[in-house]
XYZ file of C-alpha atoms in Angstrom:
583
model
C 122.538 106.302 102.935
C 122.333 108.446 99.798
C 119.568 110.861 98.933
C 118.270 108.522 96.191
C 117.982 105.645 98.659
C 116.135 107.881 101.100
C 113.702 108.882 98.361
C 113.208 105.226 97.422
C 112.473 104.310 101.031
C 110.110 107.250 101.477
C 108.190 106.233 98.357
C 107.971 102.584 99.360
C 106.629 103.358 102.830
C 104.439 106.359 102.016
C 103.130 105.852 98.509
C 99.662 105.144 99.887
C 99.678 108.700 101.226
C 98.865 109.830 97.719
C 95.959 107.384 97.674
C 94.369 109.015 100.702
C 94.979 112.520 99.379
C 93.404 111.807 96.017
C 90.482 109.963 97.608
C 89.854 113.043 99.768
C 90.054 115.396 96.796
C 87.747 113.262 94.682
C 85.289 112.918 97.565
C 85.116 116.673 98.049
C 84.681 117.281 94.326
C 81.997 114.635 93.994
C 80.020 115.542 97.124
C 80.466 119.299 97.516
C 81.055 121.004 94.211
C 78.544 118.894 92.278
C 75.852 119.323 94.913
C 73.325 121.910 93.814
C 69.869 122.838 95.016
C 68.767 123.253 91.394
C 69.542 119.610 90.462
C 67.467 116.606 91.327
C 68.999 113.492 92.833
C 69.047 111.774 89.433
C 70.670 114.778 87.735
C 73.295 114.972 90.496
C 74.209 111.308 90.036
C 74.456 111.723 86.268
C 76.727 114.753 86.791
C 78.946 112.696 89.086
C 79.135 109.911 86.504
C 80.194 112.413 83.824
C 82.843 113.885 86.128
C 84.066 110.377 86.962
C 84.488 109.612 83.270
C 86.465 112.841 82.852
C 88.726 111.919 85.757
C 89.089 108.440 84.252
C 90.316 109.858 80.963
C 92.713 112.300 82.678
C 94.122 109.599 84.944
C 94.660 107.243 82.040
C 96.529 109.939 80.143
C 98.816 110.704 83.119
C 99.548 107.036 83.698
C 100.335 106.502 80.019
C 102.640 109.505 79.898
C 104.490 108.394 83.030
C 104.579 104.652 82.372
C 108.370 104.779 82.002
C 108.975 106.318 85.433
C 109.446 103.110 87.389
C 111.214 101.330 84.518
C 114.051 103.836 84.208
C 114.790 105.750 87.389
C 118.355 106.767 86.645
C 117.471 109.465 84.096
C 115.735 111.702 86.625
C 116.986 113.999 89.301
C 115.684 113.450 92.826
C 113.087 116.243 92.673
C 111.625 115.221 89.324
C 111.708 111.605 90.411
C 109.422 112.321 93.362
C 107.077 114.464 91.286
C 106.711 111.783 88.601
C 106.038 109.103 91.189
C 103.446 111.302 92.891
C 101.689 111.911 89.575
C 101.647 108.215 88.803
C 100.251 107.224 92.176
C 97.629 109.980 92.131
C 96.575 108.979 88.641
C 96.287 105.356 89.651
C 94.046 105.972 92.617
C 91.956 108.523 90.696
C 91.425 105.867 88.062
C 90.167 103.398 90.656
C 88.016 105.973 92.440
C 86.494 107.210 89.210
C 85.401 103.718 88.262
C 84.120 103.079 91.802
C 82.105 106.310 91.896
C 80.607 105.626 88.475
C 79.614 102.100 89.504
C 78.128 103.302 92.797
C 76.064 106.005 91.114
C 74.861 103.641 88.379
C 73.935 101.082 91.035
C 72.024 103.758 92.988
C 70.043 104.675 89.881
C 69.199 101.030 89.177
C 68.280 100.351 92.806
C 65.983 103.373 92.888
C 64.292 102.098 89.752
C 63.982 98.619 91.269
C 62.503 100.036 94.471
C 59.887 101.995 92.513
C 58.973 98.921 90.474
C 58.695 96.867 93.640
C 56.400 99.447 95.191
C 54.298 99.449 92.061
C 54.105 95.664 92.141
C 53.044 95.737 95.773
C 50.240 98.163 95.027
C 49.226 96.195 91.891
C 49.359 99.305 89.707
C 51.319 98.515 86.559
C 53.902 95.756 86.894
C 53.847 92.436 85.044
C 53.609 89.349 87.251
C 56.531 87.635 85.475
C 58.849 90.522 86.413
C 57.791 90.632 90.060
C 60.376 88.208 91.501
C 63.465 89.838 89.940
C 62.156 93.230 91.000
C 61.580 92.009 94.554
C 65.039 90.428 94.601
C 66.624 93.714 93.491
C 64.653 95.631 96.098
C 65.648 93.142 98.813
C 69.282 93.463 97.784
C 68.974 97.236 97.911
C 67.472 97.062 101.420
C 70.215 94.684 102.588
C 72.956 96.968 101.279
C 71.263 99.929 102.927
C 71.125 98.180 106.317
C 74.739 96.984 106.114
C 76.240 100.076 104.521
C 78.420 100.937 107.529
C 79.645 97.368 107.866
C 80.557 97.351 104.163
C 82.404 100.666 104.449
C 84.525 99.508 107.378
C 85.119 96.101 105.816
C 86.518 97.598 102.615
C 88.673 100.005 104.636
C 90.060 96.995 106.523
C 90.733 95.179 103.245
C 92.506 98.235 101.846
C 94.638 98.529 104.970
C 95.437 94.833 104.784
C 96.557 95.174 101.156
C 98.502 98.289 102.042
C 100.510 96.417 104.664
C 101.042 93.126 102.824
C 102.613 94.521 99.630
C 105.958 92.781 99.200
C 105.522 90.515 102.233
C 106.906 86.979 101.879
C 105.464 83.659 103.007
C 105.445 81.821 106.308
C 108.816 80.146 105.863
C 111.933 81.822 107.164
C 110.133 83.892 109.811
C 110.853 84.021 113.525
C 107.791 82.025 114.558
C 107.392 79.663 111.560
C 108.323 76.535 113.571
C 105.277 76.751 115.848
C 102.843 76.238 112.977
C 104.243 72.699 112.634
C 104.302 71.895 116.384
C 101.383 70.345 118.261
C 100.542 68.948 121.685
C 101.551 65.410 120.687
C 105.132 66.615 121.257
C 104.284 67.740 124.798
C 102.110 70.327 126.529
C 104.346 73.239 125.603
C 103.742 76.931 125.112
C 102.619 78.484 121.806
C 101.405 75.155 120.358
C 97.662 75.838 120.170
C 97.611 77.048 116.556
C 99.848 74.204 115.370
C 97.583 71.696 117.126
C 94.528 73.237 115.470
C 96.208 73.012 112.066
C 97.068 69.367 112.793
C 93.413 68.747 113.607
C 91.990 70.233 110.415
C 94.885 69.164 108.170
C 96.405 65.885 109.385
C 99.441 64.611 107.599
C 102.121 66.602 105.832
C 101.736 70.345 106.456
C 102.513 72.594 103.483
C 103.457 76.248 103.588
C 100.717 77.151 101.098
C 98.059 75.706 103.427
C 99.356 77.729 106.386
C 99.451 80.890 104.270
C 95.860 80.333 103.171
C 94.820 79.708 106.765
C 96.404 82.978 107.872
C 94.634 84.842 105.061
C 91.320 83.432 106.288
C 92.180 84.569 109.822
C 92.919 88.094 108.575
C 89.626 88.180 106.668
C 87.749 86.946 109.747
C 89.368 89.699 111.789
C 88.248 92.273 109.200
C 84.685 90.923 109.261
C 84.535 91.103 113.068
C 85.896 94.651 113.054
C 83.359 95.712 110.417
C 80.482 94.139 112.352
C 81.439 95.699 115.690
C 82.149 99.136 114.212
C 78.965 99.127 112.125
C 76.963 98.181 115.219
C 78.567 101.022 117.164
C 77.749 103.592 114.466
C 74.170 102.434 113.968
C 73.446 102.499 117.711
C 74.921 105.957 118.218
C 72.675 109.004 118.380
C 72.839 111.521 115.557
C 74.281 114.069 117.963
C 77.473 112.006 118.414
C 77.591 109.894 115.235
C 80.008 112.224 113.449
C 82.527 111.996 116.284
C 82.169 108.207 116.475
C 82.844 107.827 112.745
C 85.864 110.129 113.022
C 87.329 108.077 115.885
C 86.773 104.809 114.016
C 88.471 106.163 110.882
C 91.330 107.568 112.964
C 91.818 104.112 114.430
C 91.669 102.226 111.120
C 93.997 104.442 109.083
C 96.366 105.281 111.941
C 99.561 103.564 113.091
C 97.677 101.376 115.589
C 95.230 99.746 113.190
C 94.674 96.017 113.840
C 95.442 95.480 110.164
C 99.024 96.545 110.948
C 99.696 92.958 112.013
C 99.543 92.119 108.297
C 103.085 93.503 108.023
C 104.163 90.346 109.835
C 100.998 88.331 109.673
C 102.730 85.134 110.826
C 103.190 86.493 114.346
C 100.730 85.345 116.991
C 99.609 88.929 117.631
C 97.101 88.272 114.844
C 95.431 85.520 116.881
C 95.554 87.635 120.032
C 93.536 90.339 118.283
C 91.179 87.744 116.787
C 90.409 86.142 120.168
C 89.949 89.583 121.743
C 87.467 90.525 119.009
C 85.593 87.251 119.456
C 85.370 87.916 123.198
C 83.997 91.411 122.587
C 81.526 90.055 120.018
C 80.174 87.526 122.548
C 80.180 90.250 125.171
C 77.906 92.552 123.160
C 75.617 89.898 121.632
C 75.378 86.839 123.905
C 76.365 88.068 127.376
C 73.396 90.470 127.939
C 70.857 87.756 127.099
C 72.588 84.582 128.354
C 75.163 85.520 130.987
C 76.365 81.977 131.712
C 76.939 81.022 128.075
C 78.516 84.406 127.330
C 80.955 84.201 130.240
C 81.942 80.634 129.361
C 82.670 81.596 125.747
C 84.637 84.687 126.793
C 86.704 82.646 129.247
C 87.366 80.043 126.558
C 88.669 82.672 124.126
C 90.745 84.282 126.874
C 92.471 80.982 127.618
C 93.003 80.370 123.889
C 94.614 83.797 123.668
C 97.176 82.875 126.325
C 97.780 79.362 124.980
C 98.577 80.888 121.590
C 101.236 83.189 123.072
C 101.869 84.120 126.699
C 102.547 87.725 125.711
C 98.907 88.163 124.714
C 98.105 88.227 128.444
C 99.880 91.596 128.674
C 98.994 93.006 125.253
C 95.388 92.200 124.321
C 93.817 90.553 127.369
C 93.098 93.999 128.959
C 90.510 94.465 126.187
C 88.586 91.478 127.547
C 88.893 92.774 131.098
C 87.541 96.179 130.023
C 84.525 94.600 128.361
C 83.720 92.465 131.429
C 84.254 95.441 133.736
C 81.830 97.673 131.824
C 79.226 94.922 132.016
C 79.822 94.509 135.748
C 79.352 98.227 136.380
C 76.190 98.453 134.324
C 74.150 95.975 136.373
C 70.483 95.304 135.661
C 67.645 94.468 137.998
C 65.198 91.584 137.666
C 63.099 93.500 135.137
C 66.101 94.115 132.908
C 66.224 97.834 133.649
C 69.467 99.655 134.523
C 70.153 100.045 138.200
C 71.536 103.053 139.967
C 75.180 103.329 138.799
C 77.241 100.865 140.793
C 78.785 97.411 140.743
C 76.925 94.197 139.997
C 78.032 91.283 142.189
C 77.499 88.599 139.541
C 79.412 90.645 137.007
C 82.310 91.067 139.431
C 82.353 87.328 140.138
C 82.439 86.578 136.403
C 85.264 89.094 135.959
C 87.253 87.591 138.832
C 86.760 84.023 137.616
C 87.831 84.955 134.093
C 90.958 86.678 135.372
C 91.961 83.816 137.700
C 91.491 81.141 135.028
C 93.372 83.137 132.392
C 96.166 84.008 134.831
C 96.479 80.317 135.759
C 96.777 79.401 132.080
C 99.444 82.070 131.651
C 101.431 80.816 134.647
C 101.196 77.229 133.396
C 102.514 78.181 129.947
C 105.192 80.540 131.230
C 106.662 78.394 134.010
C 105.884 74.858 132.824
C 105.224 75.007 129.078
C 108.609 76.592 128.365
C 110.449 73.713 130.107
C 108.585 70.814 128.527
C 111.485 69.749 126.267
C 114.309 69.990 128.794
C 115.694 66.515 129.450
C 113.569 64.957 126.690
C 115.154 62.076 124.780
C 113.480 63.034 121.502
C 113.511 66.846 121.689
C 116.269 67.558 124.187
C 118.110 70.094 122.021
C 117.346 72.753 119.437
C 118.854 70.605 116.690
C 116.792 67.534 117.609
C 113.602 69.583 117.953
C 114.153 71.305 114.595
C 114.841 67.975 112.903
C 111.612 66.513 114.297
C 109.620 69.535 113.137
C 110.963 69.516 109.560
C 109.874 65.884 109.054
C 106.224 66.901 108.930
C 106.334 70.145 106.935
C 108.012 71.949 104.051
C 108.112 75.250 105.971
C 111.589 76.721 106.294
C 112.272 76.976 110.044
C 115.953 77.942 109.926
C 115.219 81.421 111.284
C 113.193 79.903 114.150
C 116.196 78.145 115.683
C 117.005 81.102 117.935
C 113.328 81.503 118.806
C 113.117 77.846 119.883
C 116.295 78.217 121.938
C 115.026 81.298 123.756
C 111.599 79.775 124.395
C 112.432 76.233 125.522
C 116.141 75.951 126.323
C 117.112 79.288 127.933
C 116.188 80.921 131.188
C 114.768 84.436 131.383
C 118.091 86.026 132.323
C 119.921 84.585 129.327
C 117.145 85.652 126.972
C 117.124 89.165 128.411
C 120.898 89.584 128.031
C 120.763 88.305 124.449
C 117.876 90.501 123.264
C 116.921 93.490 125.387
C 120.434 94.238 126.579
C 121.594 94.114 122.973
C 119.058 96.762 122.018
C 120.246 99.054 124.787
C 123.876 98.640 123.656
C 122.910 99.475 120.037
C 123.838 96.065 118.704
C 120.919 96.364 116.271
C 122.322 99.449 114.562
C 119.878 101.877 116.186
C 120.381 104.917 118.319
C 119.022 104.851 121.833
C 115.418 103.535 121.900
C 114.425 106.691 123.746
C 115.141 108.752 120.612
C 112.794 106.599 118.538
C 110.200 106.713 121.289
C 110.378 110.503 121.496
C 110.008 110.860 117.726
C 107.113 108.424 117.744
C 105.316 110.467 120.409
C 105.926 113.677 118.461
C 104.619 112.259 115.173
C 101.526 110.699 116.761
C 100.764 113.717 118.948
C 97.355 114.542 117.342
C 95.998 111.060 118.091
C 97.551 111.071 121.578
C 95.990 114.441 122.436
C 92.569 113.261 121.252
C 92.799 110.051 123.268
C 93.998 111.773 126.424
C 91.209 114.365 126.238
C 88.574 111.664 125.786
C 89.864 109.435 128.580
C 90.175 112.398 130.955
C 86.523 113.289 130.449
C 85.444 109.646 130.661
C 87.243 109.361 133.992
C 85.390 112.446 135.239
C 82.093 110.889 134.153
C 82.976 107.714 136.004
C 83.822 109.688 139.130
C 80.494 111.515 139.033
C 78.654 108.182 138.664
C 80.016 106.750 141.912
C 77.306 105.972 144.429
C 76.617 108.689 147.019
C 77.435 106.232 149.837
C 80.969 105.694 148.588
C 82.431 107.957 151.263
C 84.349 111.188 151.111
C 87.846 109.721 151.139
C 89.684 110.202 147.879
C 91.031 106.638 147.845
C 87.543 105.197 148.239
C 86.181 107.354 145.415
C 89.153 106.459 143.239
C 88.719 102.714 143.695
C 84.975 102.838 143.087
C 85.493 104.630 139.791
C 85.330 101.942 137.037
C 87.588 103.930 134.719
C 90.383 103.709 137.313
C 90.481 99.929 136.834
C 90.529 100.352 133.060
C 93.586 102.591 133.461
C 95.233 99.876 135.562
C 94.622 97.471 132.685
C 96.610 99.802 130.428
C 99.658 99.147 132.658
C 99.686 95.458 131.706
C 101.875 96.303 128.708
C 104.754 97.670 130.789
C 106.470 94.285 131.428
C 106.736 93.784 127.674
C 108.614 97.073 127.277
C 110.931 96.127 130.141
C 111.679 92.511 129.176
C 111.231 92.132 125.421
C 112.861 93.776 122.466
C 110.089 94.438 119.917
C 109.068 97.880 121.092
C 107.160 98.582 117.883
C 104.850 95.655 118.635
C 104.212 96.936 122.150
C 103.362 100.429 120.885
C 100.952 98.808 118.432
C 99.352 96.692 121.170
C 99.079 99.674 123.523
C 97.398 101.790 120.846
C 94.964 99.018 119.919
C 94.091 98.511 123.602
C 93.520 102.239 124.206
C 91.220 102.579 121.209
C 89.415 99.264 121.754
C 88.655 100.062 125.388
C 87.421 103.504 124.329
C 84.999 101.971 121.833
C 83.809 99.416 124.403
C 83.122 102.186 126.925
C 81.211 104.174 124.284
C 79.251 101.127 123.103
C 78.206 100.254 126.671
C 77.739 103.955 127.550
C 79.704 103.465 130.768
C 78.606 106.146 133.243
C 77.071 108.169 130.385
C 80.364 108.376 128.464
C 78.653 109.062 125.134
C 77.627 112.529 126.225
C 81.232 113.756 126.030
C 81.136 113.320 122.228
C 78.416 115.905 121.634
C 80.780 118.872 121.570
C 83.489 117.123 119.462
C 80.813 116.085 116.971
C 79.722 119.699 116.570
C 83.334 120.837 116.160
C 83.989 118.206 113.475
C 80.878 119.255 111.573
C 81.995 122.900 111.741
C 85.605 122.172 110.645
C 85.512 119.327 108.090
C 88.764 120.374 106.387
C 90.733 120.263 109.628
C 89.258 116.866 110.461
C 90.130 115.511 107.022
C 93.665 116.899 107.411
C 94.115 115.037 110.716
C 92.970 111.784 109.113
C 95.249 112.183 106.095
C 98.231 113.094 108.280
C 97.602 110.079 110.523
C 97.395 107.817 107.485
C 100.836 108.957 106.309
C 102.626 107.798 109.446
C 102.791 104.131 108.502
C 102.313 101.267 110.960
C 104.122 100.042 114.022
C 106.013 96.793 113.608
C 108.823 95.088 115.510
C 112.010 97.108 115.976
C 111.297 99.940 113.558
C 108.690 101.768 115.656
C 107.251 103.886 112.826
C 108.834 103.996 109.341
C 108.644 107.785 109.524
C 110.947 107.830 112.564
C 113.614 105.986 110.593
C 113.216 108.403 107.668
C 113.492 111.403 109.993
C 116.698 110.090 111.588
C 118.239 109.240 108.217
C 117.433 112.676 106.790
C 118.913 114.265 109.895
C 122.125 112.234 109.548
C 122.344 113.103 105.859
C 121.886 116.786 106.666
C 124.597 116.656 109.354
C 127.096 114.969 107.062
């Protein structure tokens, strides 16, 4: 690989790095350097609007001067090429941010005016009656935006991350799992057919690729809405003493390599639905379960089974999130008056947790050991060719790439599949070095996030140990088993069979990271064993060192996202640069 190709790849994967850098710079300029004690709030907003217009003009000039950069790349040396691309990307995001800041400040001015007019109308001082309803509507809109400001912030971050990861992504056809969108239970009770059966239910007849693509876009948007709702709820219900640390952790999760929006890189994979069903389970766990335990547990069990029917691998990747949520509820039992008990286990919560696990495990076993053999010996679908021919009759989706996937799922045993996939990775048949090299580089690059997570979980485990009932006994094993965080750690081990048996290590790193962060947020939201108190000191440190915190976020955002065999894009770049340097 030549140096120009390396530069091209680095730009393609990391061009959004410049977006984050320029957003940070503009934020600091707008909020710090234009903040003065001698200016009123209105004067400060006007000053920010003027500065935004200046940035708008400067950005437009830079973009106009460098409009030929992408059109003719051969006339530049490598160094100038990178500099020109950086300038163009910085100018582009400054342009967008300048317009956004100007609009936000203008809207704030108008909303303040509307609120004053509404107050005047309420007090019957000096407001015409005919203008009362538009004024009240504007004031109501202002109040709604104020209440949902955190949800809106996280929702737009999720949308930005989704756009960041879907640039240049193709359609549904020609992907590994495209065939399953056109398969339903009328062909037999096989594995991975839940989504295809749902599509058949809402869209009977001939299934088009455009309809499936639109459906997946709706699923991604629904996932973003659920994330925004849950994260906004967590921030609003956090005390001021820990709110800064909570916001930092949420941003670290969203912009980091393990963001749920990373599934947009290959949005046709069923990991998307695994995350969606896990989020729905958590949503019912925090809203319905405390008030109506029976209805909440039934809904959570339903989504857990749907998660496994969509893909058996979701049992190892995202189902531990559901177990963590049920476990935190079981530990935080309530008495008849609805007040928290002495820290300990609640019998009804444990029974609900056990029933959910047994039902979901039974669904997994049914799909894994029966659903994968449903077509063997069938007269209509007894071979990959016959099955593919039957699928293509009802859809225009290209399923040529799915032939191997269908063979491995329905017509091969586990040993054959392992020798064809995982053993090939170990023998470097995919053109990679040893997977351990990529894993080591991935750990090195993500070390800041790993250190933060390990420190938090260590202190949470100590809090859980101190919350064990005094009658638990003095034996270490008894104390260990009564600690609720110990069982959460055991849930983290669910992912290990995927690393041992399946080839897409990037997907398993992504799932592990999502599970670690999601369980952390669940523990903080439920305040398991007083876990929120450990964030007081980090919140103070973040407030005292904002530049270091911003640097960690920007660095984490530059790493890219986990997907399939590539681990992190930065690991591939590092290995290629090292090879180029050696040669």
